Every structure is written in C-alpha cells, then in structure tokens.
PDB file of C-alpha atoms in Angstrom:
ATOM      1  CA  UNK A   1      -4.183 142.222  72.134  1.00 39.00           C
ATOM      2  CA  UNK A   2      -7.512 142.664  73.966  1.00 47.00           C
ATOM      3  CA  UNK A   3      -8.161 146.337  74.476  1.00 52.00           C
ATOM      4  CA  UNK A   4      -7.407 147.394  78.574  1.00 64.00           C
ATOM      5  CA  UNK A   5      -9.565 149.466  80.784  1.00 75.00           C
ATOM      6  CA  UNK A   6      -7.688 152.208  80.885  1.00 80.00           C
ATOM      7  CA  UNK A   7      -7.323 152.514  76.748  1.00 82.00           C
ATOM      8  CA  UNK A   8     -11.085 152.113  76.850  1.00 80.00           C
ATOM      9  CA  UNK A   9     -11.510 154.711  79.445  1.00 84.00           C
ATOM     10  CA  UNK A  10      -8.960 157.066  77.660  1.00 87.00           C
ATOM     11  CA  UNK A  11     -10.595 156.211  74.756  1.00 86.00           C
ATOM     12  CA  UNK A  12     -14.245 157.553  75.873  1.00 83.00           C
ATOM     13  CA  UNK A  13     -12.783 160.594  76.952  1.00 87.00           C
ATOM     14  CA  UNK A  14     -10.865 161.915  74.472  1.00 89.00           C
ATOM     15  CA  UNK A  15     -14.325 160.765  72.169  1.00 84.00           C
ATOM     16  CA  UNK A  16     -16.675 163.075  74.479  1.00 79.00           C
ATOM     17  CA  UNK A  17     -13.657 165.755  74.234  1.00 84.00           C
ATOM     18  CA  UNK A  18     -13.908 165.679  70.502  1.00 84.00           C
ATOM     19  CA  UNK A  19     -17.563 165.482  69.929  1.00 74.00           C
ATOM     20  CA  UNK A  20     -17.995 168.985  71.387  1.00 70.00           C
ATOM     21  CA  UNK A  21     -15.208 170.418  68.901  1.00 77.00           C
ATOM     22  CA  UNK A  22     -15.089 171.318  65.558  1.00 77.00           C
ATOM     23  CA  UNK A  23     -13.513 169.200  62.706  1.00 80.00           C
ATOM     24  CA  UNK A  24     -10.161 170.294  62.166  1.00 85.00           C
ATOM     25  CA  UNK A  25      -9.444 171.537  65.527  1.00 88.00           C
ATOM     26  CA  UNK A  26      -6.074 170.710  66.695  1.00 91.00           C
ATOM     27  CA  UNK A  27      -6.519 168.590  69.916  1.00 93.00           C
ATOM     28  CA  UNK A  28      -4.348 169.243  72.961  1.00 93.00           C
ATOM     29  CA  UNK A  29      -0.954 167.667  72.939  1.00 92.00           C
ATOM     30  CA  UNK A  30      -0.062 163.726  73.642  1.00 92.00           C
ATOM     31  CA  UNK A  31       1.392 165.015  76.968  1.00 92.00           C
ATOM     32  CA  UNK A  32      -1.331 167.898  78.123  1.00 92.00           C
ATOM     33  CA  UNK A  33      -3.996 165.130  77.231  1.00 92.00           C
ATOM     34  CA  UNK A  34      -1.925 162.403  79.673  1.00 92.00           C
ATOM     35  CA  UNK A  35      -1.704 164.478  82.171  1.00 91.00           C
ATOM     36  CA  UNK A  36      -5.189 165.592  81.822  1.00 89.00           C
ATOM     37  CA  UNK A  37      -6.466 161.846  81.650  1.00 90.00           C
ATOM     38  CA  UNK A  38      -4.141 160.395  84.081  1.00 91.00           C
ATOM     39  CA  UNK A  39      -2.938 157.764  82.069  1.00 90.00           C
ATOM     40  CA  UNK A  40       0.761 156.860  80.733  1.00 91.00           C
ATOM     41  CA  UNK A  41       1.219 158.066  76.965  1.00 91.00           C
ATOM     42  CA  UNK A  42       1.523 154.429  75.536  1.00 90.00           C
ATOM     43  CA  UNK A  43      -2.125 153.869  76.876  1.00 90.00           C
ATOM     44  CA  UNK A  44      -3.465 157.108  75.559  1.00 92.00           C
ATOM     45  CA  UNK A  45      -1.612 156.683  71.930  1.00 90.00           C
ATOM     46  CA  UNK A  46      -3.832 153.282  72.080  1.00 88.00           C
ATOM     47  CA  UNK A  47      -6.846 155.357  72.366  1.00 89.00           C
ATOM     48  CA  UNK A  48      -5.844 157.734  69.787  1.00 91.00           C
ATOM     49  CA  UNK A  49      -5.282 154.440  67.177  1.00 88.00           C
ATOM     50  CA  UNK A  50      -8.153 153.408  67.740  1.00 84.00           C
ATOM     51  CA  UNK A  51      -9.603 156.948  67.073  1.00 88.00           C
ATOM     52  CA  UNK A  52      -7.675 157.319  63.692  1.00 85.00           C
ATOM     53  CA  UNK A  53      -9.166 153.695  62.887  1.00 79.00           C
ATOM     54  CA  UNK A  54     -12.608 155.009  63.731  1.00 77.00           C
ATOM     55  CA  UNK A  55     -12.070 158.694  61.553  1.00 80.00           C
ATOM     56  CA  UNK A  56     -12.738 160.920  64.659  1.00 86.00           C
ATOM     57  CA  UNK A  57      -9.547 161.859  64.351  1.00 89.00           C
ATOM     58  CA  UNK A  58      -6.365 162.274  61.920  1.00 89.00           C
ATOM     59  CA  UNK A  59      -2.384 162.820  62.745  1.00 87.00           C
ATOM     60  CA  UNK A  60      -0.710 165.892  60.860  1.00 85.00           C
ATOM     61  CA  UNK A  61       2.994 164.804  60.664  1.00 81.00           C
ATOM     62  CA  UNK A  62       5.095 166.968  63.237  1.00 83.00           C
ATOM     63  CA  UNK A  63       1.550 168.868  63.899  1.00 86.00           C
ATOM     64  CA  UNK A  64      -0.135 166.487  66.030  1.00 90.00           C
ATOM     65  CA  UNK A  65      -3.432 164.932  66.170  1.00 91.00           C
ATOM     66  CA  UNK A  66      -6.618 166.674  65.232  1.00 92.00           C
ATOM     67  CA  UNK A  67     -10.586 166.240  64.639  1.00 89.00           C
ATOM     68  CA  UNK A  68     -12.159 164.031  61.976  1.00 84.00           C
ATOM     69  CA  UNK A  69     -15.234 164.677  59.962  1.00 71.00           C
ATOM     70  CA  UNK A  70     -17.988 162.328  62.363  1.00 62.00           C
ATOM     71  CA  UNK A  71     -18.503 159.055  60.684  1.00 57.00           C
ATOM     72  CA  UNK A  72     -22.436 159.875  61.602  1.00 53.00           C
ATOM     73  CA  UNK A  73     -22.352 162.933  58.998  1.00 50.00           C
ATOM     74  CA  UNK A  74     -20.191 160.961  56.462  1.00 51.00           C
ATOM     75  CA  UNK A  75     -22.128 158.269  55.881  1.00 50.00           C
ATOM     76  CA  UNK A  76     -24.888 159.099  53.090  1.00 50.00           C
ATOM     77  CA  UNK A  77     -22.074 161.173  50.823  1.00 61.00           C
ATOM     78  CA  UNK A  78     -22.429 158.138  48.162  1.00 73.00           C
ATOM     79  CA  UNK A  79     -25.714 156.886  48.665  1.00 76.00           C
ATOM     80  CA  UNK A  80     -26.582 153.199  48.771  1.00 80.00           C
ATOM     81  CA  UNK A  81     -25.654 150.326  46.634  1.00 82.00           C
ATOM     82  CA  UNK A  82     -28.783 149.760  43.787  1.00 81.00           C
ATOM     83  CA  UNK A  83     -27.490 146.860  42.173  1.00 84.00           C
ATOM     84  CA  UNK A  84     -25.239 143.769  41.453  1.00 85.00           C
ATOM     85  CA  UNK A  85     -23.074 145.679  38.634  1.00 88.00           C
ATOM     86  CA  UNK A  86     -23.386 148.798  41.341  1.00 90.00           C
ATOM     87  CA  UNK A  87     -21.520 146.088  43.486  1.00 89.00           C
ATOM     88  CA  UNK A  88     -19.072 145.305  40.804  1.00 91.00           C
ATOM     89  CA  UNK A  89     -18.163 149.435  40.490  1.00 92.00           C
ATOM     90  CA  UNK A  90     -17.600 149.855  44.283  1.00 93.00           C
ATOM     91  CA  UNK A  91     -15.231 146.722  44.434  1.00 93.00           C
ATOM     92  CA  UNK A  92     -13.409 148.037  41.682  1.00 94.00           C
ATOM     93  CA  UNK A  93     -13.052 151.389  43.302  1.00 94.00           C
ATOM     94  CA  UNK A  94     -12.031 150.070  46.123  1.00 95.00           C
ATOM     95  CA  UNK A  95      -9.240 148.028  44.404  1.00 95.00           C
ATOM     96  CA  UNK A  96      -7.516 151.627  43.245  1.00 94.00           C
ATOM     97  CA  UNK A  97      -8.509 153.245  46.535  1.00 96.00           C
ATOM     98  CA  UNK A  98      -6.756 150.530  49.106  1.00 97.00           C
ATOM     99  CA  UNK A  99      -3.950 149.152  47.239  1.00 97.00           C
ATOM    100  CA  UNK A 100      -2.781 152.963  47.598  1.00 97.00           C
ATOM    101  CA  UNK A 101      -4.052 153.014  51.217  1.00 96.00           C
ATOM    102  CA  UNK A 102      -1.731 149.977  51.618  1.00 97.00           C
ATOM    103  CA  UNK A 103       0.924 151.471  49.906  1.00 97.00           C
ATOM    104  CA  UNK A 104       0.715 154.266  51.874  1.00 95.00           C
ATOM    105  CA  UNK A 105       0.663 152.290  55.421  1.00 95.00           C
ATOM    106  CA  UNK A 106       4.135 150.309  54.519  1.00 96.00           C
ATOM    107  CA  UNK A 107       5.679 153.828  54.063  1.00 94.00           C
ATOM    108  CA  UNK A 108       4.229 155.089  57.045  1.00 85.00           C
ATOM    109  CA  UNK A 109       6.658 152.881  59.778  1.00 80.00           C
ATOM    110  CA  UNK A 110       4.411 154.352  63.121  1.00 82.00           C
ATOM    111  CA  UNK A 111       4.813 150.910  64.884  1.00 86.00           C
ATOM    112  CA  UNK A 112       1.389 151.605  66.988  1.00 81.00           C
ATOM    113  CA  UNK A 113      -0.591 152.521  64.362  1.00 85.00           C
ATOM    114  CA  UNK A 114       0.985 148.487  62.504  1.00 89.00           C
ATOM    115  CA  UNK A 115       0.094 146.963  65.403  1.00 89.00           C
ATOM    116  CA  UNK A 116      -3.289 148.064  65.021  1.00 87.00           C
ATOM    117  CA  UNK A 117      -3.322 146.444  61.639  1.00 92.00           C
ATOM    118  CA  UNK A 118      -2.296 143.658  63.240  1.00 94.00           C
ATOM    119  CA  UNK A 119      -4.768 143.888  66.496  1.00 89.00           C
ATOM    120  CA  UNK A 120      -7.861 144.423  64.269  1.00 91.00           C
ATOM    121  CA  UNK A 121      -6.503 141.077  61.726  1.00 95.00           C
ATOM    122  CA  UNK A 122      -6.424 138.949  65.207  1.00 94.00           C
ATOM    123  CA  UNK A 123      -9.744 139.978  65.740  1.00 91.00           C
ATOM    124  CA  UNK A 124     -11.399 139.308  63.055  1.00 92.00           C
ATOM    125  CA  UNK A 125      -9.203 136.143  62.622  1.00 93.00           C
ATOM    126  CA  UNK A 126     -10.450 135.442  65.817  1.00 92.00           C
ATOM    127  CA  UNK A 127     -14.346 136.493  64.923  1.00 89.00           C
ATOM    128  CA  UNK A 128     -14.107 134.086  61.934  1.00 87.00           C
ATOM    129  CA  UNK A 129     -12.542 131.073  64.055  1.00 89.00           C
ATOM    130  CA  UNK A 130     -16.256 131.110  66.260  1.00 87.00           C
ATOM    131  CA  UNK A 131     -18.321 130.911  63.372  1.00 84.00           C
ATOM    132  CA  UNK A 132     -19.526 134.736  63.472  1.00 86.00           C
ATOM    133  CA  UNK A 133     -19.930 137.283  60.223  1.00 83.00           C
ATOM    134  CA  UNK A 134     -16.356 139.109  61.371  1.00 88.00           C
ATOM    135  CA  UNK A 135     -17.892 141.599  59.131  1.00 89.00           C
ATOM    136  CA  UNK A 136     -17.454 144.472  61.817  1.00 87.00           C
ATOM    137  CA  UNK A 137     -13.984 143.385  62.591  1.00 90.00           C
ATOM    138  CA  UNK A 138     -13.287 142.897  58.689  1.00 92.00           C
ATOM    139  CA  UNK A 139     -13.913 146.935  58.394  1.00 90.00           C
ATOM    140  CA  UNK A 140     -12.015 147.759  61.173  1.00 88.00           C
ATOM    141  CA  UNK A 141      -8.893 146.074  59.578  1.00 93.00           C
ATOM    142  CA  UNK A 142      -9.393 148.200  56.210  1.00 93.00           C
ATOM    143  CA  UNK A 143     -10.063 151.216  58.711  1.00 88.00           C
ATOM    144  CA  UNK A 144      -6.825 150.669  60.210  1.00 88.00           C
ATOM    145  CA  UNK A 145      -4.807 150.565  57.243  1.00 93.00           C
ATOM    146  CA  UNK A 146      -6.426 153.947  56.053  1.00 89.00           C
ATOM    147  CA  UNK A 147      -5.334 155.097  59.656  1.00 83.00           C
ATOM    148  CA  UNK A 148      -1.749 153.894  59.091  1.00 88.00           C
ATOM    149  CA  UNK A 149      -1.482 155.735  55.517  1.00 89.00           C
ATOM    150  CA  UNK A 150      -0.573 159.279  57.135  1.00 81.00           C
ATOM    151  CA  UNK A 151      -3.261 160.868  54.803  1.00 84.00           C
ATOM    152  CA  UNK A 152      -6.884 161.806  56.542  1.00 76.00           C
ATOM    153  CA  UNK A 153      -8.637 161.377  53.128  1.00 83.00           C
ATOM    154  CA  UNK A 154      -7.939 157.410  52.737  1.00 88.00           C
ATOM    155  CA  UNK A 155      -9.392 157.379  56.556  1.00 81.00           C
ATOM    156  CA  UNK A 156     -12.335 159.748  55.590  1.00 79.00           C
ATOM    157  CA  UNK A 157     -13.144 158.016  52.757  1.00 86.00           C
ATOM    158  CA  UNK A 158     -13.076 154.834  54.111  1.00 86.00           C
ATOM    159  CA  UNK A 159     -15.559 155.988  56.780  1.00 79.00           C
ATOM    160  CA  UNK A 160     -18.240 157.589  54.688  1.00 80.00           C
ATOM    161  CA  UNK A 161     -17.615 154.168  52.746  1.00 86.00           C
ATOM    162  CA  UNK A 162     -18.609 151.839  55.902  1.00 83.00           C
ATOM    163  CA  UNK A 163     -22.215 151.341  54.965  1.00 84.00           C
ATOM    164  CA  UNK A 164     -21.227 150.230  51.387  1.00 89.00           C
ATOM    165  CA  UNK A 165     -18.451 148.229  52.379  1.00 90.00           C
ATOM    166  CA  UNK A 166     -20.723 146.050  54.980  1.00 89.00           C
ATOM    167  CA  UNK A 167     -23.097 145.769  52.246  1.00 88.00           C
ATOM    168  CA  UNK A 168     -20.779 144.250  49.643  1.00 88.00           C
ATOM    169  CA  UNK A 169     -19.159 142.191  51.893  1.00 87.00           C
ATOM    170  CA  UNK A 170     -22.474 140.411  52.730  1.00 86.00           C
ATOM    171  CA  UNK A 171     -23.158 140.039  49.027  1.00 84.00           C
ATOM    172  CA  UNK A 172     -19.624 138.162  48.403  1.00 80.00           C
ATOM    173  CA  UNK A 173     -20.506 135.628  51.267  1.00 79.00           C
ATOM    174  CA  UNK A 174     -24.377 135.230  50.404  1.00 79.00           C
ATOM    175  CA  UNK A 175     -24.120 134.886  46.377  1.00 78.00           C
ATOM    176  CA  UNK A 176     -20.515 133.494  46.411  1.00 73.00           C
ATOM    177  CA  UNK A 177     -20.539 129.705  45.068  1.00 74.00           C
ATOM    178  CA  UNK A 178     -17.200 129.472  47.004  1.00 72.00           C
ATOM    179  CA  UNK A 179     -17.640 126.874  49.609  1.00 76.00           C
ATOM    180  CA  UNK A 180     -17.522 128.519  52.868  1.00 76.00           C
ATOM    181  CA  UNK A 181     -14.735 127.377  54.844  1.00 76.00           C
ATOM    182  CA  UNK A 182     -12.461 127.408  51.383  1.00 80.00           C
ATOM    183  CA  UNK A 183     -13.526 131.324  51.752  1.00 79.00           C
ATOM    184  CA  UNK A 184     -13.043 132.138  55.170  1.00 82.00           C
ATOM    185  CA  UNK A 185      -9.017 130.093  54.698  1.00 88.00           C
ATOM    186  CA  UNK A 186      -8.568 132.577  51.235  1.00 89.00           C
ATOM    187  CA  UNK A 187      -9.733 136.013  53.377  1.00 89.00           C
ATOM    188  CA  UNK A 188      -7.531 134.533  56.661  1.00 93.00           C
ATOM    189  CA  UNK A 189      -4.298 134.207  54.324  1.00 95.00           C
ATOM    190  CA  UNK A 190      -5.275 137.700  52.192  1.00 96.00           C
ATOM    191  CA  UNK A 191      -5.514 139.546  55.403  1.00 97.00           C
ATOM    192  CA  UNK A 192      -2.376 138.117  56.479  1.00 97.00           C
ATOM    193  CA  UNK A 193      -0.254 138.963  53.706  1.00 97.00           C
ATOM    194  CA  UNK A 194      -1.956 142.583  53.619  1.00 98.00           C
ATOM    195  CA  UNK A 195      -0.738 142.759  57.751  1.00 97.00           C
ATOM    196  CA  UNK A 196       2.890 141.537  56.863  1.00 97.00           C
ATOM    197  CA  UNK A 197       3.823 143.513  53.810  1.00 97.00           C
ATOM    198  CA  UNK A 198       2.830 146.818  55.411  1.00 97.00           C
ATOM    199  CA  UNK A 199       4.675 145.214  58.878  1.00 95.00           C
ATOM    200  CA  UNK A 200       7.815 144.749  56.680  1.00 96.00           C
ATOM    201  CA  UNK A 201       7.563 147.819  55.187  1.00 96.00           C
ATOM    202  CA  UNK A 202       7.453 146.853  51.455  1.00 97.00           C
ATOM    203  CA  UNK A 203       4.937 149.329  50.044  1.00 97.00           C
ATOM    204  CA  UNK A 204       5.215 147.078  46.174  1.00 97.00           C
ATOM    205  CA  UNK A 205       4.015 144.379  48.282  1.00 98.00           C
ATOM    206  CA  UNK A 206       1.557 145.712  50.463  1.00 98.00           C
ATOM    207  CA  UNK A 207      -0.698 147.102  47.280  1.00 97.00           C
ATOM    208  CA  UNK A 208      -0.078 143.558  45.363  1.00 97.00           C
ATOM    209  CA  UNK A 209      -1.482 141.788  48.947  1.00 97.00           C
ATOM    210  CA  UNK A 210      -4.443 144.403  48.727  1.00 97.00           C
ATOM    211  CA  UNK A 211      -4.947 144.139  45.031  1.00 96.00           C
ATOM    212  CA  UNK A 212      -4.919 140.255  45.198  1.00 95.00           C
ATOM    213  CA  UNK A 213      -7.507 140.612  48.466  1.00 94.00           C
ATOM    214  CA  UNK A 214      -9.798 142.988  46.867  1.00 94.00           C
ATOM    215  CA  UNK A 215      -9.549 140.778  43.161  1.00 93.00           C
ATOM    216  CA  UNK A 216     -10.512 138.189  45.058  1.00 90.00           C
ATOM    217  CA  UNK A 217     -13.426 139.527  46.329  1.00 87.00           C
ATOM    218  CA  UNK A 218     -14.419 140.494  43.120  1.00 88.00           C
ATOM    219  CA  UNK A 219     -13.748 136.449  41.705  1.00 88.00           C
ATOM    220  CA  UNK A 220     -15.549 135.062  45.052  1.00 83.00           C
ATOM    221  CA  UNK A 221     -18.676 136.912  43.714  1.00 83.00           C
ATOM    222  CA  UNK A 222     -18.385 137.482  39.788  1.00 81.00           C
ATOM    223  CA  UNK A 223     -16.233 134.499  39.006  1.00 75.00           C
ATOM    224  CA  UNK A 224     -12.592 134.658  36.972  1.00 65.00           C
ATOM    225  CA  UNK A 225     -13.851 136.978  34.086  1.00 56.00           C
ATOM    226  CA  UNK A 226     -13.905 139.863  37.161  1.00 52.00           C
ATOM    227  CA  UNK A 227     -10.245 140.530  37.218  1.00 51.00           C
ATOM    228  CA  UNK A 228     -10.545 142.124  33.308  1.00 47.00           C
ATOM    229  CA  UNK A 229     -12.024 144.956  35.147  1.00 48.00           C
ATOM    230  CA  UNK A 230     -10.283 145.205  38.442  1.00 49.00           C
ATOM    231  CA  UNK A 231      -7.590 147.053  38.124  1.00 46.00           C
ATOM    232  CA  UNK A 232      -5.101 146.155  34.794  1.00 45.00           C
ATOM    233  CA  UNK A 233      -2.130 143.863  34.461  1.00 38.00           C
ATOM    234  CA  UNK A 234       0.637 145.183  37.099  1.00 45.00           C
ATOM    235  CA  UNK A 235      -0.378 143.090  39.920  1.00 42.00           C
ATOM    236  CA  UNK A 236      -1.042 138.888  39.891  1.00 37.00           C
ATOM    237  CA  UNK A 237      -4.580 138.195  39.649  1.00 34.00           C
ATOM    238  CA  UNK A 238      -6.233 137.208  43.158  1.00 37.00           C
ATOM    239  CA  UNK A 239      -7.336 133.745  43.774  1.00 36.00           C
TER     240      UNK A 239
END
C-alpha cells in the first residue's frame, strides 16, 4: 500500500500545477493530465486521492476534478482551542460533522477513493504498531473519509479543522486515564469498523462506527458522563 514513485512524482506535479491556479478552477481532464504527465491513469487517479485527502482538490460528479481552498489559508478560520470544555465542544462537533462524512463515504462506492480509507488506516495501524504518535496518519484517515463523501465542504472543513484536530487528539492521549495499550487496541478496532462499513457500503453503519469512534474519544478523556452530550440516543454509546 506504500505510495510508488511515479504516484509521488504525479503527485508533485499536479500540486505545483494547482498552486499557480485559482480555487475553483476546473483542472485539465484525467486523460489530458496522463498524457501530459506520462503516467497510466490508475497512477495519476492515486495522485489525485491523495489530493482530495489533502483538500487541494475536490471531484464534481460527471464534472471532473477541480481546485481546493489551500489548507495554508484555511487553517486559522476557527481559531485555536482555549480550553478543556473548548475541547469537549469541538469533539462534539465533530461527532455530527463525521458520522455524516461517513455516511456520506458508504454512499459514495468510488473504489480508489475506499482504498484510500483503507491505505491511510494501514498506516496509521502501522504508525501505532512502532510505538509512534500516528497522530499525522490518524488525520489523514478522517481526511480521507471527507475525500470519499463526494461533497468538498466535509473535505474543506476537515482541513481548516487540522490544527484543532491534532490538538485534541494529543489531549485524549496525555489526560486520558485509559491505560495506553488498552487505547491504542480501542482506536485500532474503531478505525477498523469505520474502514469496513463505508467498504461495505452500509451508510447506517458507517455513522454508528464514527459515532462510537468519536464517543469514545470523548469517554477516553471526560469519562462515561461524556456521551449525555455527544450526540443523543440513535447510535450505541462508544466504549
């Protein structure tokens, strides 16, 4: 699942092609951009994934793909985290936000754009396995599902969301009483579930695997008396 040289290559050139446009702009077609690139269109739709994941750029349906909104000039749109119950408020936002996302992705059936679900799960599956943060790789998962939704918003959101995101995700691993390798099983077998729902195509399921994932976030940090605020009854609590 390990990214090739020629996706990577394809990859930087379509970026430096859509750096010096303007968001919005429709980019070239799949096929003028392979034959402009010189690569086959499976390893140039790899590129273009990855770009989606990223937010530099979104897929109209039957329109093709065009520019994002720069992640650099989304970033400060909600300002930094001040506190713990600040914390509390994002993770509950994000519980409405995703479980649609997810929803969204298990609808979508683009099988590249699932097995970059499934890619960026591996990796930070893998990232976890060697003892690092996998907090990088644990964004790029969520990224990839707002990718996989078909609607730019859940990707641009997500994106001007990144800085947030990294912070909470620290906070649920530093303040969590949660032993660690009990939490690092729970977010292996939440990210799983998340992967296969949308992979099965079962959008019910994919926003109950996100809801329980994101509750149990929210538990990992504020303890059982955090699901009365994340989200209502409709879904099982997380663990």
């Amino acid at each position: 699942m390990a990214i090739s040289p020629l996706s990577d290559f394809a990859y930087k050139q379509v970026l430096a092609m859509v750096e010096g446009m303007t968001p919005d702009q429709r980019l070239p077609s799949e096929d003028e951009l392979s034959r402009q690139l010189g690569v086959s269109r499976p390893v140039l739709r790899q590129a273009l994934a990855r770009l989606r994941t990223e937010g530099w750029v979104y897929a109209r349906r039957g329109a093709g793909n065009f520019v994002g909104k720069p992640p650099a000039l989304q970033s400060a749109a909600f300002g930094p985290l001040h506190s713990i119950p600040d914390v509390r408020s994002f993770l509950e936002f994000r519980c409405l936000l995703e479980a649609e996302s997810a929803a969204c992705a298990a609808r979508c059936g683009d099988p590249q754009l699932q097995d970059e679900i499934t890619r960026r799960r591996r990796l930070l599956e893998s990232a976890l396995a060697h003892g690092e943060p996998g907090i990088e790789e644990d964004i790029a998962f969520h990224a990839a599902i707002a990718a996989a939704s078909g609607n730019r918003f859940f990707s641009m959101t997500m994106n001007a969301l990144a800085e947030q995101t990294r912070v909470s995700i620290k906070l649920v691993r530093e303040l969590s009483p949660q032993p660690m390798v009990r939490r690092a099983v729970d977010v292996r077998n939440e990210h799983r579930a998340i992967d296969d729902a949308i992979r099965a195509g079962d959008p019910d399921a994919a926003r109950v695997a996100m809801l329980n994932h994101l509750r149990g976030g929210l538990t990992r940090l504020f303890g059982n008396e955090a699901q009365a605020g994340a989200g209502g009854h409709d879904a099982p609590p997380g663990p």
